[in-house]
Short mmCIF file of C-alpha atoms and ligand atoms in Angstrom, two decimals:
data_model
loop_
_atom_site.label_atom_id
_atom_site.label_comp_id
_atom_site.label_asym_id
_atom_site.label_seq_id
_atom_site.Cartn_x
_atom_site.Cartn_y
_atom_site.Cartn_z
CA UNK A 1 -135.45 19.03 -68.25
CA UNK A 2 -138.46 18.59 -70.54
CA UNK A 3 -141.45 20.93 -70.38
CA UNK A 4 -143.60 18.07 -69.06
CA UNK A 5 -141.12 17.36 -66.24
CA UNK A 6 -141.15 21.04 -65.23
CA UNK A 7 -144.98 21.11 -65.21
CA UNK A 8 -145.00 17.97 -63.01
CA UNK A 9 -142.55 19.56 -60.59
CA UNK A 10 -144.59 22.75 -60.45
CA UNK A 11 -147.74 20.76 -59.66
CA UNK A 12 -145.97 18.83 -56.90
CA UNK A 13 -144.63 22.12 -55.56
CA UNK A 14 -148.08 23.72 -55.46
CA UNK A 15 -149.47 20.59 -53.77
CA UNK A 16 -146.85 20.94 -51.02
CA UNK A 17 -147.83 24.58 -50.52
CA UNK A 18 -151.53 23.64 -50.45
CA UNK A 19 -150.80 21.01 -47.78
CA UNK A 20 -149.22 23.79 -45.68
CA UNK A 21 -145.64 22.45 -45.89
CA UNK A 22 -142.69 24.81 -45.57
CA UNK A 23 -140.31 25.12 -48.51
CA UNK A 24 -136.64 24.87 -47.47
CA UNK A 25 -133.53 26.25 -49.26
CA UNK A 26 -132.44 22.95 -50.86
CA UNK A 27 -135.94 21.99 -52.07
CA UNK A 28 -136.86 22.37 -55.72
CA UNK A 29 -138.77 25.60 -56.32
CA UNK A 30 -139.98 27.48 -59.41
CA UNK A 31 -137.57 30.21 -60.48
CA UNK A 32 -140.31 32.82 -60.05
CA UNK A 33 -140.93 31.73 -56.43
CA UNK A 34 -137.20 32.11 -55.73
CA UNK A 35 -137.05 35.56 -57.38
CA UNK A 36 -140.20 36.78 -55.64
CA UNK A 37 -138.67 35.87 -52.31
CA UNK A 38 -135.35 37.52 -53.10
CA UNK A 39 -137.30 40.68 -54.01
CA UNK A 40 -139.58 40.69 -50.98
CA UNK A 41 -137.18 39.53 -48.25
CA UNK A 42 -134.36 41.79 -49.41
CA UNK A 43 -136.68 44.80 -49.66
CA UNK A 44 -137.81 43.98 -46.16
CA UNK A 45 -134.16 43.77 -44.99
CA UNK A 46 -133.35 47.10 -46.68
CA UNK A 47 -136.38 48.65 -44.93
CA UNK A 48 -135.06 47.58 -41.54
CA UNK A 49 -131.59 48.96 -42.21
CA UNK A 50 -132.77 52.23 -43.76
CA UNK A 51 -135.43 52.38 -41.02
CA UNK A 52 -132.64 52.73 -38.44
CA UNK A 53 -131.68 56.13 -39.85
CA UNK A 54 -134.65 58.36 -38.93
CA UNK A 55 -134.69 57.10 -35.33
CA UNK A 56 -130.92 56.81 -35.01
CA UNK A 57 -130.75 60.59 -35.49
CA UNK A 58 -132.68 61.01 -32.22
CA UNK A 59 -130.51 58.87 -29.93
CA UNK A 60 -128.46 61.90 -28.84
CA UNK A 61 -131.59 63.99 -28.25
CA UNK A 62 -133.88 61.77 -26.14
CA UNK A 63 -135.58 63.60 -23.25
CA UNK A 64 -134.28 61.17 -20.56
CA UNK A 65 -131.82 58.34 -19.96
CA UNK A 66 -134.70 55.83 -19.81
CA UNK A 67 -135.89 56.91 -23.25
CA UNK A 68 -132.32 56.72 -24.61
CA UNK A 69 -131.88 53.13 -23.44
CA UNK A 70 -135.18 52.07 -25.01
CA UNK A 71 -134.47 53.85 -28.31
CA UNK A 72 -130.93 52.43 -28.50
CA UNK A 73 -132.32 48.92 -27.97
CA UNK A 74 -134.98 49.45 -30.64
CA UNK A 75 -132.53 50.70 -33.26
CA UNK A 76 -130.17 47.79 -32.48
CA UNK A 77 -133.08 45.37 -32.88
CA UNK A 78 -133.72 46.79 -36.34
CA UNK A 79 -130.09 46.13 -37.30
CA UNK A 80 -130.60 42.55 -36.09
CA UNK A 81 -133.79 42.19 -38.14
CA UNK A 82 -131.92 43.36 -41.22
CA UNK A 83 -129.21 40.76 -40.59
CA UNK A 84 -131.64 37.83 -40.14
CA UNK A 85 -133.44 38.88 -43.28
CA UNK A 86 -130.26 39.30 -45.36
CA UNK A 87 -129.20 35.83 -44.19
CA UNK A 88 -132.61 34.40 -45.17
CA UNK A 89 -132.24 36.02 -48.62
CA UNK A 90 -128.75 34.54 -49.06
CA UNK A 91 -130.23 31.02 -48.73
CA UNK A 92 -131.86 31.70 -52.12
CA UNK A 93 -128.49 31.96 -53.86
CA UNK A 94 -127.69 35.67 -53.92
CA UNK A 95 -124.76 37.33 -52.16
CA UNK A 96 -124.88 40.12 -49.59
CA UNK A 97 -122.75 42.29 -51.90
CA UNK A 98 -125.29 41.93 -54.73
CA UNK A 99 -128.11 42.84 -52.35
CA UNK A 100 -126.32 45.99 -51.20
CA UNK A 101 -125.53 46.89 -54.80
CA UNK A 102 -129.26 46.67 -55.62
CA UNK A 103 -130.11 48.98 -52.71
CA UNK A 104 -127.37 51.51 -53.46
CA UNK A 105 -128.15 51.68 -57.18
CA UNK A 106 -131.86 52.25 -56.50
CA UNK A 107 -132.82 48.95 -58.19
CA UNK A 108 -134.26 47.50 -54.98
CA UNK A 109 -136.99 49.29 -53.08
CA UNK A 110 -137.38 49.80 -49.35
CA UNK A 111 -140.48 50.90 -47.47
CA UNK A 112 -141.83 54.31 -48.48
CA UNK A 113 -142.35 55.23 -44.81
CA UNK A 114 -138.66 55.83 -44.14
CA UNK A 115 -138.50 58.72 -46.59
CA UNK A 116 -140.32 61.12 -44.27
CA UNK A 117 -138.55 63.51 -41.86
CA UNK A 118 -138.55 62.98 -38.08
CA UNK A 119 -139.04 66.52 -36.86
CA UNK A 120 -139.90 66.34 -33.15
CA UNK A 121 -139.59 63.86 -30.26
CA UNK A 122 -143.30 63.08 -30.72
CA UNK A 123 -142.41 61.63 -34.14
CA UNK A 124 -140.42 58.91 -32.35
CA UNK A 125 -143.60 58.05 -30.45
CA UNK A 126 -145.68 58.08 -33.64
CA UNK A 127 -143.17 55.85 -35.45
CA UNK A 128 -143.25 53.23 -32.69
CA UNK A 129 -147.02 53.35 -32.37
CA UNK A 130 -148.02 53.59 -36.03
CA UNK A 131 -145.07 52.39 -38.14
CA UNK A 132 -144.18 49.43 -35.92
CA UNK A 133 -147.92 48.82 -35.44
CA UNK A 134 -148.39 48.61 -39.22
CA UNK A 135 -145.22 46.51 -39.56
CA UNK A 136 -146.53 43.94 -37.00
CA UNK A 137 -149.92 43.77 -38.68
CA UNK A 138 -148.18 42.79 -41.90
CA UNK A 139 -145.51 40.59 -40.31
CA UNK A 140 -147.67 38.40 -38.10
CA UNK A 141 -149.04 36.80 -41.28
CA UNK A 142 -145.45 36.37 -42.51
CA UNK A 143 -144.63 34.08 -39.56
CA UNK A 144 -146.73 31.52 -41.50
CA UNK A 145 -145.28 32.33 -44.91
CA UNK A 146 -144.36 29.26 -47.00
CA UNK A 147 -140.57 29.80 -47.16
CA UNK A 148 -139.05 28.30 -43.98
CA UNK A 149 -136.10 30.65 -43.34
CA UNK A 150 -138.31 33.73 -43.83
CA UNK A 151 -141.11 32.39 -41.60
CA UNK A 152 -138.66 31.50 -38.79
CA UNK A 153 -136.94 34.92 -38.95
CA UNK A 154 -140.34 36.59 -38.72
CA UNK A 155 -141.28 34.81 -35.47
CA UNK A 156 -138.40 36.43 -33.65
CA UNK A 157 -138.81 39.78 -35.39
CA UNK A 158 -142.50 40.01 -34.44
CA UNK A 159 -141.71 39.53 -30.73
CA UNK A 160 -139.30 42.46 -30.87
CA UNK A 161 -141.66 44.63 -32.94
CA UNK A 162 -144.31 44.29 -30.21
CA UNK A 163 -141.93 45.90 -27.73
CA UNK A 164 -141.23 48.67 -30.27
CA UNK A 165 -144.92 49.38 -30.69
CA UNK A 166 -145.45 49.59 -26.95
CA UNK A 167 -142.53 51.97 -26.37
CA UNK A 168 -143.95 54.25 -29.10
CA UNK A 169 -147.46 54.16 -27.66
CA UNK A 170 -146.11 54.92 -24.20
CA UNK A 171 -144.30 58.01 -25.53
CA UNK A 172 -147.55 59.17 -27.15
CA UNK A 173 -149.48 58.52 -23.91
CA UNK A 174 -147.00 60.56 -21.87
CA UNK A 175 -147.18 63.46 -24.33
CA UNK A 176 -150.97 63.28 -24.65
CA UNK A 177 -151.30 63.51 -20.86
CA UNK A 178 -148.70 66.28 -20.61
CA UNK A 179 -148.84 70.04 -21.13
CA UNK A 180 -150.88 71.70 -23.89
CA UNK A 181 -147.74 72.05 -26.00
CA UNK A 182 -146.85 68.37 -25.55
CA UNK A 183 -150.34 67.30 -26.58
CA UNK A 184 -150.12 69.54 -29.65
CA UNK A 185 -146.79 67.91 -30.55
CA UNK A 186 -148.40 64.46 -30.30
CA UNK A 187 -151.33 65.55 -32.50
CA UNK A 188 -148.98 67.11 -35.06
CA UNK A 189 -146.96 63.88 -35.25
CA UNK A 190 -150.15 61.84 -35.75
CA UNK A 191 -151.25 64.26 -38.49
CA UNK A 192 -148.00 63.75 -40.39
CA UNK A 193 -147.53 59.98 -39.88
CA UNK A 194 -151.09 58.70 -40.29
CA UNK A 195 -151.38 58.64 -44.08
CA UNK A 196 -147.81 57.46 -44.79
CA UNK A 197 -148.45 54.60 -42.31
CA UNK A 198 -151.52 53.50 -44.29
CA UNK A 199 -149.37 53.57 -47.44
CA UNK A 200 -146.95 51.04 -45.92
CA UNK A 201 -149.37 48.23 -46.79
CA UNK A 202 -148.76 48.89 -50.48
CA UNK A 203 -151.10 49.71 -53.38
CA UNK A 204 -154.79 48.70 -53.38
CA UNK A 205 -155.48 45.05 -54.18
CA UNK A 206 -156.65 46.16 -57.61
CA UNK A 207 -153.34 47.93 -58.34
CA UNK A 208 -151.07 45.35 -56.67
CA UNK A 209 -148.97 43.42 -59.20
CA UNK A 210 -147.81 40.57 -56.96
CA UNK A 211 -150.66 39.81 -54.54
CA UNK A 212 -152.53 37.20 -56.58
CA UNK A 213 -149.50 34.95 -57.18
CA UNK A 214 -148.11 35.57 -53.69
CA UNK A 215 -151.42 34.48 -52.11
CA UNK A 216 -151.40 31.31 -54.22
CA UNK A 217 -147.89 30.49 -53.00
CA UNK A 218 -148.85 31.46 -49.42
CA UNK A 219 -146.09 34.06 -49.33
CA UNK A 220 -148.83 36.50 -48.40
CA UNK A 221 -151.74 35.23 -46.29
CA UNK A 222 -153.73 38.48 -46.44
CA UNK A 223 -154.02 41.17 -49.09
CA UNK A 224 -152.76 44.75 -48.78
CA UNK A 225 -156.30 46.13 -48.37
CA UNK A 226 -157.30 43.52 -45.77
CA UNK A 227 -154.28 44.34 -43.61
CA UNK A 228 -154.77 48.10 -44.03
CA UNK A 229 -158.40 47.76 -42.87
CA UNK A 230 -157.33 45.64 -39.90
CA UNK A 231 -154.76 48.30 -38.96
CA UNK A 232 -157.36 51.10 -39.09
CA UNK A 233 -159.82 49.06 -36.98
CA UNK A 234 -157.14 48.42 -34.37
CA UNK A 235 -155.62 51.91 -34.28
CA UNK A 236 -158.68 54.19 -34.14
CA UNK A 237 -159.65 53.13 -30.56
CA UNK A 238 -155.99 53.59 -29.51
CA UNK A 239 -156.08 57.20 -30.83
CA UNK A 240 -159.38 57.77 -28.98
CA UNK A 241 -157.78 56.53 -25.75
CA UNK A 242 -154.97 59.04 -26.26
CA UNK A 243 -157.52 61.81 -26.86
CA UNK A 244 -156.02 62.50 -30.30
CA UNK A 245 -157.84 62.98 -33.60
CA UNK A 246 -157.06 60.93 -36.69
CA UNK A 247 -156.65 63.39 -39.58
CA UNK A 248 -159.36 61.91 -41.80
CA UNK A 249 -162.75 63.61 -42.12
CA UNK A 250 -164.20 60.51 -43.81
CA UNK A 251 -163.30 58.17 -40.96
CA UNK A 252 -166.41 56.67 -39.39
CA UNK A 253 -167.65 53.36 -37.98
CA UNK A 254 -169.72 51.41 -40.48
CA UNK A 255 -172.28 49.41 -38.50
CA UNK A 256 -173.18 47.21 -41.44
CA UNK A 257 -169.60 46.21 -42.30
CA UNK A 258 -168.50 46.10 -38.66
CA UNK A 259 -165.41 48.06 -39.73
CA UNK A 260 -164.26 51.66 -40.05
CA UNK A 261 -164.72 53.44 -43.38
CA UNK A 262 -161.80 55.71 -44.15
CA UNK A 263 -160.81 58.34 -46.72
CA UNK A 264 -158.94 57.99 -50.01
CA UNK A 265 -155.15 57.62 -49.81
CA UNK A 266 -153.10 60.01 -51.95
CA UNK A 267 -151.67 57.36 -54.30
CA UNK A 268 -149.79 59.98 -56.33
CA UNK A 269 -147.81 60.81 -53.21
CA UNK A 270 -147.20 57.10 -52.56
CA UNK A 271 -145.77 56.45 -56.02
CA UNK A 272 -143.73 59.66 -55.94
CA UNK A 273 -142.05 58.47 -52.73
CA UNK A 274 -141.61 54.88 -54.00
CA UNK A 275 -139.97 56.21 -57.17
CA UNK A 276 -137.37 58.16 -55.20
CA UNK A 277 -138.93 61.63 -54.97
CA UNK A 278 -140.07 61.73 -51.33
CA UNK A 279 -138.83 64.34 -48.84
CA UNK A 280 -135.82 62.29 -47.63
CA UNK A 281 -135.09 59.62 -50.31
CA UNK A 282 -131.77 61.18 -51.37
CA UNK A 283 -130.63 61.75 -47.80
CA UNK A 284 -131.42 58.14 -46.77
CA UNK A 285 -129.60 56.56 -49.73
CA UNK A 286 -126.65 58.88 -49.29
CA UNK A 287 -126.39 57.86 -45.60
CA UNK A 288 -126.50 54.14 -46.47
CA UNK A 289 -123.90 54.41 -49.26
CA UNK A 290 -121.62 56.49 -47.11
CA UNK A 291 -121.87 53.97 -44.20
CA UNK A 292 -121.04 51.15 -46.63
CA UNK A 293 -117.98 52.95 -48.03
CA UNK A 294 -116.73 54.00 -44.59
CA UNK A 295 -117.17 50.43 -43.33
CA UNK A 296 -114.96 48.94 -46.07
CA UNK A 297 -111.92 48.71 -43.78
CA UNK A 298 -113.96 46.70 -41.26
CA UNK A 299 -115.07 44.20 -43.92
CA UNK A 300 -111.50 43.95 -45.25
CA UNK A 301 -110.12 43.40 -41.75
CA UNK A 302 -112.72 40.70 -41.01
CA UNK A 303 -111.87 38.83 -44.24
CA UNK A 304 -108.10 39.13 -43.59
CA UNK A 305 -108.57 37.82 -40.03
CA UNK A 306 -110.70 34.88 -41.24
CA UNK A 307 -108.02 34.06 -43.85
CA UNK A 308 -105.27 34.17 -41.23
CA UNK A 309 -107.28 31.91 -38.90
CA UNK A 310 -108.00 29.42 -41.70
CA UNK A 311 -104.27 29.24 -42.63
CA UNK A 312 -103.34 28.73 -38.97
CA UNK A 313 -105.87 25.90 -38.60
CA UNK A 314 -104.53 24.25 -41.76
CA UNK A 315 -100.92 24.52 -40.50
CA UNK A 316 -101.88 22.98 -37.15
CA UNK A 317 -103.69 20.12 -38.91
CA UNK A 318 -100.63 19.24 -41.11
N1 FAQ B 401 -142.93 51.08 -50.05
O1 FAQ B 401 -147.75 44.13 -55.76
P1 FAQ B 401 -147.40 44.84 -54.49
C1 FAQ B 401 -140.64 47.98 -40.73
C2 FAQ B 401 -143.92 48.15 -54.12
S1 FAQ B 401 -140.51 46.89 -42.01
C3 FAQ B 401 -142.19 50.87 -51.15
O2 FAQ B 401 -148.48 45.00 -53.50
P2 FAQ B 401 -145.98 43.01 -52.75
C4 FAQ B 401 -139.90 47.71 -39.45
C5 FAQ B 401 -143.68 46.64 -54.19
O3 FAQ B 401 -142.38 46.32 -53.71
C6 FAQ B 401 -141.45 47.63 -43.32
N2 FAQ B 401 -142.56 50.05 -52.15
O4 FAQ B 401 -146.10 44.16 -53.85
C7 FAQ B 401 -139.45 48.99 -38.87
C8 FAQ B 401 -143.86 46.40 -55.68
O5 FAQ B 401 -142.72 46.86 -56.39
P3 FAQ B 401 -141.64 45.82 -57.09
C9 FAQ B 401 -141.29 46.86 -44.55
C10 FAQ B 401 -143.74 49.41 -52.00
O6 FAQ B 401 -144.54 42.73 -52.54
C11 FAQ B 401 -140.32 49.79 -38.17
C12 FAQ B 401 -144.97 47.37 -56.04
O7 FAQ B 401 -144.97 48.38 -55.04
N3 FAQ B 401 -142.05 45.64 -44.46
O8 FAQ B 401 -141.35 48.90 -40.92
C13 FAQ B 401 -144.54 49.56 -50.85
O9 FAQ B 401 -146.87 41.86 -53.05
C14 FAQ B 401 -139.88 50.99 -37.61
C15 FAQ B 401 -146.34 46.70 -56.13
O10 FAQ B 401 -146.80 46.29 -54.83
C16 FAQ B 401 -141.92 44.66 -45.39
O11 FAQ B 401 -141.14 44.78 -46.30
C17 FAQ B 401 -144.10 50.45 -49.85
N4 FAQ B 401 -144.82 50.70 -48.75
O12 FAQ B 401 -146.58 43.71 -51.41
C18 FAQ B 401 -138.11 49.38 -39.01
C19 FAQ B 401 -142.76 43.43 -45.16
N5 FAQ B 401 -145.65 48.79 -51.01
O13 FAQ B 401 -141.01 45.06 -55.96
C20 FAQ B 401 -137.69 50.59 -38.49
C21 FAQ B 401 -142.60 42.40 -46.25
C22 FAQ B 401 -145.53 48.16 -52.20
O14 FAQ B 401 -142.45 44.94 -58.02
C23 FAQ B 401 -138.58 51.41 -37.77
N6 FAQ B 401 -143.14 42.85 -47.50
N7 FAQ B 401 -144.39 48.55 -52.79
O15 FAQ B 401 -140.66 46.71 -57.79
C24 FAQ B 401 -144.46 42.69 -47.86
O16 FAQ B 401 -145.28 42.19 -47.10
C25 FAQ B 401 -144.84 43.11 -49.25
O17 FAQ B 401 -143.68 43.21 -50.04
C26 FAQ B 401 -145.64 44.47 -49.31
C27 FAQ B 401 -145.93 44.80 -50.79
C28 FAQ B 401 -146.96 44.34 -48.58
C29 FAQ B 401 -144.83 45.61 -48.70
#
């Protein structure tokens, strides 16, 4: 294809995006659009799958049967989200094995938030309230992202994330209205999860490498800083209702802006965690690799069974 033909195609592509059309797997797309989606959707899928680990560790230790049922359902939902998202990524011409290889080798990232330890039951509440709350804030805009399979997966995922957020907030509410020790546990969990939750939205707009192009292609509809601000505005009144204190001495309502001002995020900590040096990075990757290796016999059996079925069908047809 000549350079002029490629430029024409790129212009037509951008015009489709500007008109608000969805891009589908068999449509022509610039190579960079395809690669950006493989990067973002697969990192999102990895986050869901790795995100099962911190909560999964608590299924045997829930304080009641009701809590166990809810937590089991939540962790299963996250597995489902990972599967929809891996399937959406595969429509862009990459195999599941390659995606896992990228995760296991450390080439692909997953959300920084899942590299922090889950120390008490209150952390399960804080994860649902804050981590799922931040995830929804970011994902609601992704239901209108320009790539069809990603946008459609996000519609379903967002519905389930809302339930996750509510179960977390309800745990926090119960603890905050409980004994002095329970309230202290809830406050301690908020103290530890607040800043890492703000980091989930990614670097500042100034430091973000992908935002400008992703906004142009309508992959992102809002910037990292816009979503972070929206999250703070929404979450502060929820903390007040719980009677808990957000661990930020610079947090205050700004009448003029009609928004909360908040303190500086520790970006050194963020990049340390993203680059693999957070408190639980090694443990999380080890758990994923080990699950993959131990599950080899299941994958082999599934392939052998599919082969056997295909041969049988062929025999019957002859
Ligand atoms: N952690 O230029 P930007 C969940 C990387 S799902 C690690 O701003 P972009 C559900 C970024 O990849 C949570 N790395 O990048 C759940 C890039 O590096 P690269 C996950 C991060 O893509 C709840 C570099 O920094 N959600 O929680 C992070 O335009 C509870 C420069 O950044 C999604 O994945 C981070 N926090 O914007 C499950 C949503 N932030 O790739 C279990 C979809 C940035 O060039 C329990 N993703 N980086 O090597 C997105 O919306 C975007 O990818 C952003 C980052 C907003 C995360």
